[in-house]
Amino acid sequence: MAYVTYDKAKWHWGAKNAPEGIPQENGATHIAFFFRWCMERKLYSKDFAADFADDIARMDDSFDYRGYFFGAMDGVLGSDELNTAGKAFANAYYTTDRTKFAKTHGWYLQDYDDFVARKFGDKNFDNAYFYIENSPQNYAEIKEIIDRRYEEFLSFKAAK
């Protein structure tokens, strides 16, 4: 399977609507939330597990997934980090709104936009996602959404 880049932090902090004067990491909170969810579900590849076994062992609620994403992964989430199940889900849910699954159930960036809108309302929505705190509470809310989508994805796959 060809390598797929799911998301890059620089696509966000380098965007036209990126506010000035905020840390670059703020543009990657949504990516780090998805990455954390994948790690918690053990959807990482064998190569990732071998290369980062010590890091994986330290991944708990106090672990800085966003900082790790920037430091160890250079701000890039790609298919090399995920196993077959992780890739299938990311391809269907994360990368585009044009997959059969996304058209039926939704896709990650829209779910994240909806989450941001609930937090901030419509005011200043264009760049509000840069201000989502990298907090356990926010992750818990996103995790609940991704968990639901993953269950929908498994049912969707089983029905094929």
Coordinates of C-alpha atoms in Angstrom, one line a residue:
M1 CA 0.0 0.0 0.0
A2 CA 1.3 3.4 -0.9
Y3 CA 2.3 5.9 1.8
V4 CA -0.5 8.3 2.7
T5 CA 0.0 11.6 4.6
Y6 CA -3.2 12.1 6.6
D7 CA -2.3 15.5 8.0
K8 CA 0.6 17.8 8.6
A9 CA 0.8 20.4 11.3
K10 CA 2.4 22.9 9.0
W11 CA -0.7 22.8 6.8
H12 CA -2.5 24.4 9.6
W13 CA -0.1 26.8 11.3
G14 CA 1.0 27.9 7.8
A15 CA -2.6 28.6 6.7
K16 CA -3.8 32.0 5.7
N17 CA -6.3 32.0 8.6
A18 CA -3.7 31.1 11.2
P19 CA -3.7 33.7 13.9
E20 CA -0.3 35.4 14.6
G21 CA 1.4 35.1 18.0
I22 CA 0.2 31.6 19.0
P23 CA 2.4 28.5 19.3
Q24 CA 2.6 26.4 16.1
E25 CA 1.5 23.4 18.2
N26 CA -2.0 24.9 18.4
G27 CA -2.5 24.1 14.7
A28 CA -2.0 20.4 15.5
T29 CA -4.2 19.8 18.5
H30 CA -6.8 18.0 16.3
I31 CA -4.1 15.8 14.8
A32 CA -2.7 14.9 18.2
F33 CA -6.1 14.0 19.5
F34 CA -6.6 11.6 16.6
F35 CA -3.1 10.2 17.0
R36 CA -3.7 9.7 20.7
W37 CA -6.9 7.8 20.0
C38 CA -5.1 5.6 17.6
M39 CA -2.3 4.9 20.1
E40 CA -4.9 4.0 22.9
R41 CA -6.6 1.6 20.5
K42 CA -3.3 0.0 19.6
L43 CA -3.8 0.9 15.9
Y44 CA -0.1 1.5 15.5
S45 CA 2.1 -0.4 13.0
K46 CA 4.6 -3.0 14.0
D47 CA 7.4 -0.7 12.8
F48 CA 6.1 2.1 14.9
A49 CA 5.9 -0.2 17.9
A50 CA 9.4 -1.4 17.4
D51 CA 10.9 2.0 16.8
F52 CA 9.0 3.7 19.6
A53 CA 8.4 0.9 22.2
D54 CA 9.7 3.0 25.1
D55 CA 7.6 6.0 24.1
I56 CA 4.5 3.8 23.7
A57 CA 5.0 2.4 27.2
R58 CA 4.9 5.9 28.6
M59 CA 1.7 6.9 26.8
D60 CA -0.9 7.6 29.4
D61 CA -3.2 10.4 30.4
S62 CA -0.3 12.6 31.5
F63 CA 1.7 12.1 28.2
D64 CA 2.0 15.1 26.0
Y65 CA 0.8 13.6 22.7
R66 CA 0.9 17.0 20.9
G67 CA 4.5 17.6 21.9
Y68 CA 5.4 14.1 20.9
F69 CA 3.7 14.5 17.6
F70 CA 5.9 17.5 16.9
G71 CA 9.1 16.1 18.3
A72 CA 9.2 12.5 17.3
M73 CA 6.9 12.6 14.3
D74 CA 7.9 16.0 12.8
G75 CA 4.3 17.1 12.9
V76 CA 3.2 14.6 10.3
L77 CA 0.6 11.8 10.7
G78 CA 1.0 9.2 8.0
S79 CA 0.1 5.7 7.2
D80 CA 3.5 4.3 8.3
E81 CA 2.5 4.9 11.9
L82 CA -0.7 2.8 11.6
N83 CA -1.5 -0.9 11.2
T84 CA -3.9 -2.2 8.7
A85 CA -7.0 -1.5 10.8
G86 CA -5.8 2.0 11.6
K87 CA -5.1 2.8 8.0
A88 CA -8.5 1.5 6.9
F89 CA -10.2 3.7 9.5
A90 CA -8.0 6.8 8.8
N91 CA -8.5 6.4 5.1
A92 CA -12.3 6.2 5.5
Y93 CA -12.8 8.8 8.3
Y94 CA -9.8 11.2 8.5
T95 CA -8.6 12.0 5.0
T96 CA -11.6 13.2 3.1
D97 CA -15.3 13.7 3.1
R98 CA -15.6 11.8 -0.2
T99 CA -15.4 8.2 1.0
K100 CA -18.5 6.1 1.2
F101 CA -18.1 5.9 5.0
A102 CA -17.7 9.7 5.3
K103 CA -20.6 10.5 3.1
T104 CA -22.8 8.3 5.2
H105 CA -21.5 8.8 8.7
G106 CA -19.3 11.9 8.6
W107 CA -15.6 12.6 8.7
Y108 CA -13.1 13.7 11.3
L109 CA -12.5 17.3 10.3
Q110 CA -16.2 18.0 10.1
D111 CA -16.7 16.3 13.5
Y112 CA -13.8 18.5 14.8
D113 CA -15.3 21.6 13.3
D114 CA -18.7 20.8 14.9
F115 CA -16.8 20.3 18.3
V116 CA -15.1 23.7 17.9
A117 CA -18.4 25.4 17.0
R118 CA -20.0 24.0 20.2
K119 CA -17.1 25.4 22.2
F120 CA -16.9 28.9 20.5
G121 CA -20.1 29.3 18.6
D122 CA -20.1 30.8 15.1
K123 CA -18.2 33.9 16.1
N124 CA -14.6 33.9 14.8
F125 CA -15.1 30.3 13.6
D126 CA -12.6 30.6 10.8
N127 CA -9.6 30.2 13.2
A128 CA -11.3 29.1 16.4
Y129 CA -9.8 25.6 16.2
F130 CA -6.4 27.2 16.9
Y131 CA -7.6 28.0 20.4
I132 CA -8.9 24.6 21.4
E133 CA -6.9 23.7 24.6
N134 CA -4.9 20.5 24.5
S135 CA -6.6 19.3 27.6
P136 CA -7.9 15.9 29.0
Q137 CA -11.4 17.3 29.0
N138 CA -11.3 18.3 25.3
Y139 CA -9.7 15.0 24.4
A140 CA -12.4 13.1 26.3
E141 CA -15.1 14.8 24.2
I142 CA -13.3 14.1 20.9
K143 CA -12.6 10.5 22.0
E144 CA -16.3 9.9 22.5
I145 CA -17.0 11.1 18.9
I146 CA -14.1 9.0 17.4
D147 CA -15.2 6.0 19.4
R148 CA -18.7 6.3 18.0
R149 CA -17.4 6.8 14.5
Y150 CA -15.1 3.7 14.9
E151 CA -18.0 1.6 15.9
E152 CA -20.0 2.9 12.9
F153 CA -17.0 2.1 10.8
L154 CA -16.8 -1.5 12.0
S155 CA -20.5 -2.0 11.4
F156 CA -20.1 -0.4 8.0
K157 CA -17.3 -2.7 7.0
A158 CA -19.1 -5.8 8.3
A159 CA -22.2 -4.9 6.2
K160 CA -20.2 -4.9 3.0

